[in-house]
Amino acid sequence: MERAERLLDLVALFLNAREVVSWADIQEAFPEDYAQGSAEANIRKFERDKADLLELGIALLYLQGEEREKDGYQLDRSGYYLPELGLRPDELAVLYAAGASALAEDAFPFRDDLAHALKKMAFAAGDESASAGRRGKAKGGRPSPSDPGFSRNWARQALLPAAGREGREALAGHLGALSGAVAARKRATLVYESLQSGERVKREVDPYGLVYRYGSWILAGYCHLRGGQRSFRVDRIRELSVNESKPRSPDYEIPADFELSKVAVARPWEYPRHAPIEATLWLSPDLAFLADRTFAGSRRAGKTKKGVTLALDVADGDALLRAVLPLGPGAEIVGPPELRARAREILEDLLVRHSAGRSLAAAAGRRRGRG
Amino acid sequence: MASPDLRERLRRLLLLVPYVAHHQGVPLEDLAAFLQLPAEELVGELDFLLMVGQPPFAPDDCVDLRVEDGKVYVELDQAFERPPRLTALEALALAAAARGMAEGDDGAIARALGRIEAALPPQALRLYRDLLGRFAVARPPGEAKAAALLREAIAERREVELDYWAESRGEVTVRPVRPRELRWAQGHFYLSAFCLTRGDDRSFRVDRIRSARTTSRTFEPLPPERRGPRVPGEPPPPGKEQERPRLRLRGGSVLRYAEERFGAAAVEREGREVGSVTLSGPADAWTVSFMLSFAGAAEIAGPPELSEAARERIEKTLDRYR
């Protein structure tokens, strides 16, 4: 019998069983599968099937009865079925929006699990709105996750072809494998290409966690080559293999002092590259709103007549320059003096570089239409 | 361990039967879309399910499904009444997405995740909690509020007025738009909308929206987008052939970054440390900002008028430091 069919049959058998099912009953029900080999091989095969079902969240329990008539296996029906979740519309909407955003990304860990979770949400939501007797229909004909059109829509979004950028498939594959490695704590061997040197180096890494930051996935873990904790951008991993032996027993422990939040900083200039300094930033009135956006988390150092002045903790000054210079004359690094001098130096150098052949360009510039 | 394909298939089938039982007569294509399965494959799976059931596998012991006029019905569900509970990994994926990408109020996220946790069996709950600390999504700061308002406006098809900081002008302008879709790319939300000022489709970076107001004006469903999604930067003015903007880059890591982001074909190397990249967008203010985001490692190589625009902006910015 095909494996998928056998596993589903087992679930049907247990869901319909009124009492525990003994090993003999199981063998009798599936003679070709569990009664043809040696006693040991048969039970091994059943144990494997049981483990597969467990991965799907289906736990078969072995009950040894003293007062019971026979020993056997049981599936707790109430433990099997997805219960009503009692999610309110705003809670459901938040989960859906987040799920759809995540699935629309090039890659997301546990992508398949996420898609399934959302489907189960849709199922439970449809169920609950039906059992609530259709009272309080969603206002203004807003799409609700329980209506088929809605699931069609997000399904389409989730299925958006991963077109364009090269290496997207490899990224999704690597991310999937690393998610599994993080969950099961299995050692990974990776060939990593450094952006700094461009060199490819093979290393063994114990994956501690995964972080999504500024549009990229970062693997944090213990690097055996360097003998310390390191982080790696998943899209720069050129080759990857995960230890496949003994999938259910972990290869390493994660130190108690490991903190993923240190890797998951929200702003590029907070990533520790040098000793932290306090920088002061001025924003024009038009850009003052960025105090709560790009520069959220900074402190108001004063609101002058024009614009705002902010104080920021900076651990990577270059990263702050990369964020501030594109804002043009509407933003200015006020201090510390070294960082301000660095900004000025960059701008002076750029001015020289953009001044060559200026008269020609100026003439062309006058003919320029839209900016 | 079950192969990923087998696991996927079983999960899908364990959901399929209950879903049809609760949506008798669901159109085949809706069911296929819900399960994210091509229709032909779905038909094959429906046939397969007819063999599934409980011993001794008499006709009444098996799942009974039928398709009539393109609609799917289930007669016997064999106790596949509801899908299985969420697994630890399913709950984890949901939590990672919600914590990192949900826009809207944190209270709703916390309450939603609380209910998910409450529905996990004890063993799964332990694994879920253990793993939760090992996956993190750094949220883009300050985009949540605007994104929540926009998502609501998209659902209700209401026009929105944006106070938008446009790089092209270096100032905030009022832009009435018909919002189409929110996209998440490169760590930011982008709004794709029909801009009533420009009379064309535009992309807006959500963190550059100073404020947004929903209006009472509603609109009919928008026609398909005129061009494919283009994020970031704005689309070129129609019907005018322009010289593509080029950046000159210095430093091996910057060159490698450009190759990663734009593809090796877009980068022309003049050596290990120097080269140039041709961008696909128009030569506009965005390109100048993009050049400046390299903080000195990039300069405009052409066209000349873009170089001049960059020079003007650099000079004005430099004035603040003199």
XYZ file of C-alpha atoms in Angstrom:
693
model
C 0.000 0.000 0.000
C 1.227 3.500 -0.803
C 2.682 5.263 2.224
C 0.413 8.312 2.015
C -2.621 6.057 1.816
C -1.512 3.933 4.760
C -0.893 6.956 6.950
C -4.284 8.450 6.141
C -5.958 5.091 6.723
C -4.299 4.899 10.115
C -5.719 8.299 11.014
C -9.186 7.224 9.851
C -8.896 4.010 11.837
C -8.003 5.813 15.038
C -10.486 8.631 14.605
C -13.275 6.077 14.316
C -12.064 3.633 16.970
C -14.249 3.482 20.070
C -11.588 1.824 22.215
C -7.831 1.297 22.203
C -6.491 -0.509 19.152
C -4.093 -3.332 19.927
C -1.013 -4.116 17.866
C -2.716 -7.313 16.744
C -5.742 -5.300 15.549
C -3.451 -2.988 13.616
C -1.635 -5.893 11.993
C -4.908 -7.467 11.054
C -6.162 -4.220 9.543
C -2.988 -3.765 7.480
C -1.766 -7.291 6.783
C 0.395 -6.371 3.801
C 2.110 -3.580 5.644
C 2.680 -4.762 9.171
C 2.351 -8.552 9.077
C 4.664 -9.742 6.306
C 8.168 -9.075 7.591
C 9.854 -10.137 10.804
C 8.152 -9.088 14.035
C 10.900 -6.549 14.573
C 10.720 -5.100 11.050
C 6.958 -4.781 11.332
C 7.071 -2.834 14.539
C 9.881 -0.642 13.191
C 7.768 0.200 10.186
C 4.844 1.115 12.396
C 7.065 3.238 14.633
C 8.285 5.171 11.594
C 4.705 5.799 10.517
C 3.845 6.899 14.011
C 6.749 9.370 13.979
C 5.608 10.763 10.628
C 2.138 11.312 12.019
C 3.616 13.048 15.031
C 5.310 15.546 12.713
C 1.877 16.382 11.410
C 0.771 16.969 14.971
C -1.008 13.638 15.304
C 0.052 11.809 18.457
C -0.776 8.108 18.846
C -0.465 7.140 22.494
C 0.305 3.684 23.789
C -1.866 2.776 26.744
C -0.908 -0.057 29.021
C -3.986 -0.993 30.946
C -4.069 -2.676 34.284
C -7.801 -2.716 34.503
C -8.123 -2.431 30.766
C -8.878 -5.519 28.745
C -6.040 -4.961 26.311
C -3.021 -2.791 25.724
C -3.007 -0.672 22.646
C -2.855 2.631 20.864
C -5.232 5.507 21.019
C -5.676 8.864 19.367
C -7.220 11.498 21.571
C -9.957 12.817 19.295
C -10.403 16.086 21.117
C -6.649 16.563 20.952
C -6.645 15.908 17.227
C -9.250 18.308 15.936
C -8.425 21.963 15.429
C -10.462 23.698 18.121
C -12.324 26.931 17.664
C -9.692 29.574 18.124
C -12.001 32.412 19.108
C -10.011 34.928 17.079
C -11.736 38.278 16.780
C -11.881 39.927 13.346
C -9.122 42.429 14.113
C -6.853 39.670 15.418
C -7.543 37.523 12.403
C -6.922 40.451 10.076
C -3.549 41.118 11.670
C -2.498 37.468 11.284
C -3.649 37.409 7.688
C -1.944 40.617 6.719
C 1.293 39.516 8.338
C 1.087 36.065 6.802
C 0.414 37.449 3.340
C 3.331 39.890 3.681
C 5.622 37.107 4.789
C 4.552 34.783 1.981
C 5.035 37.557 -0.558
C 8.676 37.751 0.483
C 11.238 35.916 -1.596
C 11.821 33.521 1.207
C 10.496 32.960 4.658
C 11.447 30.215 7.082
C 8.774 27.547 7.434
C 6.998 28.970 4.407
C 4.923 25.826 3.897
C 4.027 25.743 7.564
C 2.930 29.345 7.383
C 0.732 28.678 4.361
C -0.870 25.762 6.165
C -1.368 27.711 9.348
C -3.189 30.416 7.390
C -5.407 27.822 5.750
C -6.297 26.384 9.122
C -7.081 29.912 10.323
C -9.361 30.368 7.341
C -11.057 27.087 8.158
C -11.569 27.967 11.802
C -12.705 31.483 10.941
C -15.289 30.266 8.437
C -16.514 27.828 10.979
C -16.818 30.332 13.752
C -18.598 32.948 11.698
C -21.078 30.249 10.608
C -21.634 29.026 14.144
C -22.078 32.603 15.330
C -25.252 32.573 13.277
C -24.034 35.143 10.782
C -24.645 37.932 13.202
C -22.687 41.088 12.663
C -21.583 40.570 9.083
C -18.290 42.236 8.252
C -18.945 45.920 7.805
C -19.071 47.606 4.434
C -18.567 44.381 2.491
C -14.945 44.266 3.577
C -13.318 41.027 2.485
C -13.246 38.584 5.336
C -10.767 35.735 5.634
C -13.636 33.271 5.689
C -14.914 34.222 2.273
C -13.456 32.157 -0.568
C -12.569 35.253 -2.569
C -10.295 36.370 0.204
C -8.414 33.114 0.411
C -8.183 33.105 -3.358
C -6.573 36.483 -3.179
C -3.949 35.724 -0.654
C -3.296 32.400 -2.262
C -2.539 34.283 -5.449
C -0.298 36.617 -3.557
C 1.474 33.716 -1.979
C 1.948 32.060 -5.343
C 3.439 35.125 -7.007
C 6.120 33.784 -9.288
C 9.540 34.265 -7.795
C 10.625 36.081 -10.931
C 13.604 38.291 -11.465
C 16.522 38.145 -9.137
C 18.941 35.339 -9.546
C 19.496 32.919 -6.751
C 16.045 33.329 -5.283
C 15.354 29.635 -5.426
C 18.655 28.818 -3.792
C 17.878 31.327 -1.061
C 14.499 29.773 -0.349
C 16.067 26.306 -0.325
C 18.874 27.332 2.016
C 16.510 29.158 4.308
C 14.233 26.134 4.486
C 17.143 23.829 5.312
C 18.518 26.240 7.938
C 15.112 26.659 9.586
C 14.980 22.916 9.967
C 18.535 22.894 11.314
C 17.741 25.609 13.860
C 14.624 23.784 15.008
C 16.330 20.390 15.317
C 19.717 21.825 16.369
C 21.682 20.081 13.620
C 25.128 21.231 12.503
C 25.460 22.883 9.097
C 28.404 22.986 6.707
C 28.387 26.039 4.521
C 30.486 27.689 1.855
C 30.171 31.381 2.590
C 31.193 34.226 0.320
C 32.389 37.251 2.206
C 31.270 40.602 0.833
C 34.425 42.244 2.163
C 36.955 39.967 0.489
C 34.855 38.125 -2.062
C 36.471 34.887 -0.933
C 34.582 31.656 -0.439
C 35.372 29.790 2.740
C 33.949 26.499 3.923
C 32.987 26.384 7.571
C 30.989 24.382 10.065
C 28.338 26.293 11.938
C 25.953 25.424 14.768
C 22.833 27.375 13.785
C 21.431 29.209 16.825
C 18.788 31.352 15.198
C 17.551 33.245 12.148
C 16.872 36.944 11.915
C 15.253 38.986 9.191
C 16.914 42.365 8.960
C 16.855 45.147 6.303
C 15.470 42.813 3.687
C 17.878 39.918 4.298
C 17.888 36.791 6.376
C 20.793 36.430 8.782
C 21.970 33.174 10.305
C 23.395 33.535 13.801
C 25.430 30.700 15.212
C 28.690 29.309 16.443
C 31.366 29.198 13.766
C 33.815 26.334 14.347
C 36.343 27.848 11.925
C 36.579 31.130 13.841
C 35.829 29.587 17.217
C 33.142 32.105 18.130
C 29.656 33.390 17.511
C 29.222 34.868 14.051
C 26.395 35.891 11.773
C 26.016 35.133 8.088
C 23.736 36.493 5.408
C 21.780 33.549 4.068
C 21.869 34.901 0.500
C 25.685 34.771 0.535
C 25.760 31.078 1.399
C 26.873 29.400 -1.818
C 26.679 25.771 -0.697
C 24.937 24.240 2.253
C 24.491 20.856 3.814
C 22.925 19.961 7.121
C 23.930 16.924 9.153
C 21.273 14.371 8.352
C 22.258 11.623 10.745
C 20.054 11.100 13.798
C 17.556 13.804 12.826
C 15.795 13.634 16.154
C 18.811 14.092 18.399
C 20.410 17.583 18.664
C 24.093 18.101 17.756
C 24.742 20.967 20.194
C 23.395 23.063 23.020
C 22.745 26.775 22.645
C 24.580 28.749 25.336
C 22.271 30.346 27.867
C 23.807 33.786 27.264
C 23.053 33.773 23.558
C 20.733 36.642 22.690
C 19.192 36.793 19.283
C 17.953 40.321 19.941
C 21.563 41.559 19.659
C 21.633 40.394 16.064
C 18.083 41.583 15.391
C 18.752 45.295 15.744
C 16.178 47.347 13.899
C 18.472 50.089 12.614
C 21.689 49.599 10.621
C 23.738 52.088 12.680
C 23.018 50.123 15.852
C 24.861 47.073 14.624
C 28.009 46.931 16.760
C 31.064 47.816 14.671
C 32.758 50.204 17.092
C 32.275 51.453 20.639
C 28.910 53.177 20.869
C 28.882 56.957 20.490
C 26.091 59.489 20.743
C 25.395 61.324 17.512
C 23.274 64.431 17.062
C 21.164 64.779 13.966
C 19.174 67.750 12.688
C 16.119 67.306 10.461
C 14.358 70.080 8.538
C 10.641 70.741 9.238
C 9.726 68.757 6.127
C 11.758 65.774 7.293
C 10.972 66.095 11.010
C 8.445 63.251 10.685
C 11.345 60.850 10.076
C 12.054 61.153 13.810
C 9.294 58.576 14.264
C 10.164 56.541 11.160
C 13.708 55.980 10.002
C 15.073 57.374 13.277
C 12.451 55.968 15.629
C 13.910 55.234 19.042
C 16.095 58.348 19.035
C 15.747 61.039 21.708
C 14.627 64.591 21.090
C 17.601 66.788 21.769
C 15.559 69.917 21.171
C 13.048 71.360 18.811
C 14.486 74.471 17.320
C 12.378 77.050 15.527
C 12.993 75.131 12.365
C 12.979 71.340 12.440
C 14.076 68.926 15.163
C 17.366 67.818 16.654
C 17.774 64.186 17.684
C 20.243 62.231 19.764
C 21.024 58.686 18.578
C 23.132 55.830 19.900
C 25.426 54.852 17.073
C 27.593 51.762 16.874
C 28.304 52.007 13.145
C 28.965 55.586 12.060
C 29.293 54.713 8.359
C 25.839 53.163 8.442
C 24.421 56.408 9.836
C 26.111 58.371 7.036
C 24.567 55.999 4.493
C 21.138 56.757 5.970
C 21.578 60.525 6.369
C 23.416 61.673 3.223
C 20.645 60.583 0.810
C 18.270 62.937 2.631
C 20.153 65.905 1.168
C 20.204 69.375 2.738
C 17.172 68.481 4.882
C 19.345 66.463 7.254
C 22.621 67.288 8.953
C 24.957 65.476 11.314
C 25.627 68.015 14.048
C 27.962 65.885 16.117
C 30.211 64.313 17.190
C 32.877 66.376 15.382
C 34.627 63.318 13.856
C 31.461 62.033 12.250
C 30.550 65.511 11.066
C 34.018 65.916 9.594
C 33.691 62.570 7.856
C 30.382 63.668 6.285
C 31.981 66.881 5.087
C 34.987 65.034 3.684
C 32.740 62.662 1.716
C 30.660 65.525 0.348
C 33.723 67.566 -0.663
C 35.194 64.586 -2.455
C 31.862 63.946 -4.220
C 31.597 67.590 -5.203
C 34.968 67.419 -6.964
C 33.982 64.190 -8.678
C 30.745 65.689 -9.980
C 32.273 68.980 -11.105
C 34.340 67.674 -14.015
C 32.871 68.775 -17.336
C 30.492 70.999 -15.455
C 29.850 73.655 -18.116
C 28.780 71.020 -20.632
C 26.495 69.364 -18.105
C 25.034 72.699 -17.024
C 23.972 73.366 -20.578
C 22.392 69.938 -20.785
C 20.804 70.556 -17.416
C 18.966 73.609 -18.711
C 17.331 71.434 -21.333
C 16.366 68.923 -18.699
C 12.655 68.368 -18.319
C 11.472 66.753 -15.154
C 13.902 66.192 -12.282
C 11.540 11.477 8.713
C 8.806 11.831 6.153
C 9.974 13.525 2.972
C 8.807 17.120 2.681
C 6.653 16.183 -0.319
C 4.858 13.458 1.591
C 4.324 15.711 4.576
C 2.938 18.465 2.366
C 0.599 16.075 0.647
C -0.755 14.555 3.843
C -1.289 17.938 5.410
C -3.194 19.083 2.358
C -5.398 15.999 2.256
C -6.170 16.194 5.969
C -7.438 19.692 5.322
C -9.186 18.980 2.036
C -11.887 16.640 3.322
C -12.971 18.821 6.271
C -12.898 21.922 4.095
C -15.270 20.408 1.559
C -17.451 19.004 4.357
C -17.864 22.564 5.621
C -18.211 24.108 2.172
C -20.376 21.585 0.313
C -20.492 22.439 -3.390
C -17.319 24.524 -3.354
C -16.253 25.197 -6.969
C -13.310 23.052 -7.992
C -11.159 26.061 -8.880
C -11.836 27.744 -5.530
C -10.799 24.586 -3.745
C -7.684 24.377 -5.901
C -6.822 28.009 -5.106
C -7.383 27.483 -1.400
C -5.110 24.436 -1.386
C -2.642 26.118 -3.773
C -2.790 23.153 -6.087
C -3.217 23.091 -9.892
C -6.768 21.952 -10.763
C -5.574 18.792 -12.595
C -3.576 17.728 -9.586
C -6.558 18.351 -7.340
C -8.706 16.036 -9.453
C -6.050 13.347 -9.050
C -6.056 13.850 -5.280
C -9.842 13.600 -5.133
C -9.605 10.235 -6.916
C -6.907 9.126 -4.520
C -9.021 10.009 -1.498
C -11.741 7.584 -2.612
C -9.358 4.786 -1.610
C -8.728 6.207 1.842
C -10.698 4.985 4.793
C -10.748 2.599 7.719
C -10.402 -1.155 7.669
C -11.968 -3.346 6.398
C -12.319 -0.810 3.549
C -15.838 -1.699 2.507
C -17.472 1.028 0.364
C -19.018 2.611 3.449
C -15.648 2.650 5.201
C -14.038 4.948 2.645
C -14.103 8.647 2.031
C -16.789 9.470 -0.517
C -16.373 12.594 -2.609
C -17.959 13.606 -5.880
C -17.577 16.388 -8.409
C -20.733 17.600 -10.104
C -20.870 20.513 -12.548
C -17.464 21.626 -11.392
C -18.508 21.589 -7.740
C -17.152 19.333 -5.027
C -19.231 17.511 -2.404
C -18.325 15.058 0.313
C -20.785 12.302 1.269
C -18.732 10.365 3.797
C -15.941 12.132 5.639
C -14.815 9.161 7.808
C -14.436 11.439 10.831
C -12.176 13.879 8.948
C -14.506 16.561 10.238
C -11.977 19.180 11.123
C -8.314 19.591 10.226
C -5.660 18.601 12.760
C -4.494 21.177 15.294
C -1.725 23.599 14.457
C 1.693 22.022 14.757
C 4.448 23.774 16.700
C 6.122 24.862 13.469
C 2.893 26.168 11.974
C 2.278 28.253 15.071
C 5.904 29.389 15.051
C 5.734 30.517 11.414
C 2.596 32.458 12.185
C 4.150 34.076 15.237
C 7.370 35.009 13.421
C 5.357 36.629 10.628
C 3.014 38.412 13.010
C 5.762 39.763 15.226
C 7.826 41.022 12.354
C 5.451 42.032 9.652
C 2.098 42.717 11.158
C 1.079 46.286 10.948
C -1.535 47.525 13.300
C -1.824 47.439 16.957
C 0.533 45.338 19.034
C -2.318 44.462 21.381
C -4.169 42.647 18.615
C -1.022 40.718 17.715
C -0.439 39.693 21.319
C -4.058 38.621 21.774
C -4.040 36.659 18.515
C -0.852 34.831 19.456
C -2.270 34.155 22.914
C -5.232 32.369 21.367
C -2.970 30.387 19.065
C -0.868 29.280 22.030
C -3.953 28.320 23.982
C -4.956 25.969 21.171
C -1.622 24.129 21.047
C -1.290 20.717 22.682
C 1.194 20.777 25.628
C 4.023 19.062 23.762
C 3.738 21.376 20.779
C 3.512 24.366 23.086
C 6.863 23.495 24.664
C 8.577 23.221 21.289
C 6.879 26.406 20.089
C 8.096 28.407 23.080
C 11.588 26.969 22.783
C 11.812 27.944 19.117
C 10.136 31.314 19.362
C 13.306 32.893 20.748
C 15.338 31.602 17.838
C 13.544 33.374 15.021
C 13.271 37.123 14.904
C 12.169 39.703 12.419
C 13.452 43.234 12.936
C 10.435 45.402 12.229
C 10.788 48.464 10.083
C 10.301 51.329 12.510
C 7.343 53.581 12.214
C 5.638 52.144 9.176
C 2.958 50.267 11.045
C 0.416 53.018 11.540
C 0.385 54.270 7.972
C 0.360 50.698 6.671
C -2.680 49.832 8.792
C -4.598 52.841 7.500
C -3.644 52.037 3.911
C -4.648 48.412 4.195
C -8.055 49.469 5.426
C -8.411 51.994 2.591
C -7.427 49.315 0.046
C -10.084 46.964 1.418
C -12.763 49.652 1.325
C -11.516 51.166 -1.956
C -11.293 54.672 -0.597
C -9.154 57.446 -1.948
C -6.371 58.512 0.357
C -4.517 61.810 0.612
C -0.840 61.355 1.255
C 1.589 63.944 2.541
C 4.531 62.427 0.795
C 8.166 63.414 0.980
C 9.236 63.199 -2.625
C 12.940 62.834 -3.220
C 12.531 64.464 -6.620
C 11.564 67.756 -4.998
C 13.107 67.379 -1.580
C 9.832 68.480 -0.018
C 6.519 67.143 1.199
C 3.721 67.261 -1.372
C 0.047 66.369 -1.091
C -0.829 63.432 -3.331
C -4.392 62.132 -3.674
C -4.165 58.450 -4.651
C -6.302 55.379 -5.223
C -4.476 52.716 -3.266
C -4.020 49.396 -4.971
C -1.783 47.180 -2.899
C 0.790 47.155 -0.122
C 3.966 45.325 -0.907
C 6.746 44.330 1.345
C 10.179 44.390 -0.237
C 13.748 44.812 0.989
C 12.580 45.381 4.539
C 10.046 48.118 3.771
C 6.414 48.514 2.870
C 5.634 50.093 -0.477
C 2.243 51.344 -1.552
C 1.309 50.789 -5.140
C -1.407 53.248 -6.137
C -2.928 55.229 -8.955
C -1.735 58.783 -8.394
C -4.444 61.317 -9.298
C -1.913 64.137 -9.608
C 0.272 62.347 -12.116
C -2.584 60.392 -13.670
C -0.492 57.253 -13.534
C 0.556 54.293 -11.405
C 3.176 55.064 -8.779
C 5.004 53.358 -5.920
C 5.323 55.131 -2.575
C 7.664 54.169 0.213
C 5.458 53.935 3.268
C 8.080 55.307 5.664
C 8.256 58.459 3.539
C 4.547 59.141 3.982
C 4.434 61.885 6.607
C 0.724 61.438 7.159
C -2.214 59.867 5.357
C -5.919 60.649 5.494
C -8.724 58.431 4.301
C -11.359 60.350 2.341
C -15.036 59.566 1.868
C -14.483 59.149 -1.873
C -14.658 55.540 -3.004
C -13.639 54.189 -6.388
C -14.386 51.290 -8.716
C -11.885 48.426 -8.887
C -8.741 49.703 -10.574
C -7.717 48.396 -13.985
C -4.631 46.191 -13.993
C -1.426 48.006 -13.216
C 0.078 49.590 -16.316
C 3.533 48.374 -15.555
C 4.760 45.610 -13.377
C 5.621 46.380 -9.795
C 8.637 48.660 -9.661
C 10.156 49.084 -6.285
C 11.785 51.356 -5.376
C 12.077 54.551 -7.404
C 9.445 55.951 -9.651
C 8.671 54.809 -13.179
C 10.099 56.765 -16.105
C 7.900 59.333 -17.844
C 6.030 57.570 -20.625
C 7.165 57.616 -24.209
C 10.557 59.251 -23.724
C 13.727 57.315 -24.382
C 16.265 58.283 -21.779
C 19.878 57.474 -21.280
C 20.078 55.017 -18.410
C 21.751 56.290 -15.251
C 25.173 54.881 -14.474
C 27.056 54.834 -11.198
C 30.800 54.523 -10.865
C 31.712 52.347 -7.911
C 34.865 52.056 -5.845
C 35.748 49.113 -3.624
C 35.513 45.378 -4.079
C 32.698 44.954 -1.581
C 30.620 47.696 -3.223
C 31.086 46.049 -6.630
C 30.065 42.685 -5.236
C 27.030 44.294 -3.601
C 26.011 45.816 -6.962
C 26.415 42.458 -8.690
C 24.253 40.825 -6.051
C 21.543 43.427 -6.232
C 21.400 44.199 -9.955
C 22.897 41.065 -11.500
C 26.394 40.559 -12.840
C 25.333 41.707 -16.318
C 24.552 45.212 -15.075
C 28.046 45.690 -13.643
C 31.068 46.486 -15.777
C 34.319 45.930 -13.955
C 37.455 47.883 -14.746
C 39.486 45.981 -12.228
C 39.168 44.418 -8.823
C 38.310 47.675 -7.113
C 36.649 49.861 -9.745
C 33.669 49.472 -12.036
C 30.295 50.865 -12.985
C 26.691 49.763 -12.821
C 23.882 50.683 -15.198
C 20.513 51.062 -13.483
C 17.261 50.137 -15.166
C 15.195 53.040 -13.836
C 15.057 56.621 -15.080
C 17.764 59.182 -14.394
C 15.879 60.890 -11.579
C 16.237 62.220 -8.058
C 15.974 58.727 -6.647
C 19.196 57.784 -8.430
C 20.976 60.706 -6.764
C 19.740 59.598 -3.323
C 20.761 56.060 -4.100
C 24.259 57.227 -5.077
C 24.526 59.182 -1.804
C 23.518 56.102 0.188
C 26.941 54.667 -0.695
C 28.466 57.460 1.401
C 31.287 58.226 -1.012
C 31.857 54.846 -2.639
C 29.671 55.721 -5.631
C 29.340 58.664 -7.995
C 27.151 59.448 -10.985
C 28.923 58.432 -14.210
C 26.149 59.617 -16.520
C 24.090 61.006 -18.078
C 25.662 64.493 -17.687
C 22.451 66.221 -16.557
C 22.082 63.685 -13.740
C 25.647 64.363 -12.706
C 24.797 68.058 -12.621
C 21.683 67.421 -10.511
C 23.861 65.435 -8.111
C 26.398 68.250 -7.965
C 23.664 70.751 -7.054
C 22.376 68.537 -4.282
C 25.867 67.816 -2.942
C 26.695 71.516 -2.912
C 23.515 72.434 -1.042
C 24.123 69.672 1.487
C 27.755 70.649 1.875
C 26.636 74.208 2.720
C 25.254 72.830 5.963
C 28.712 71.584 6.923
C 30.737 74.685 6.046
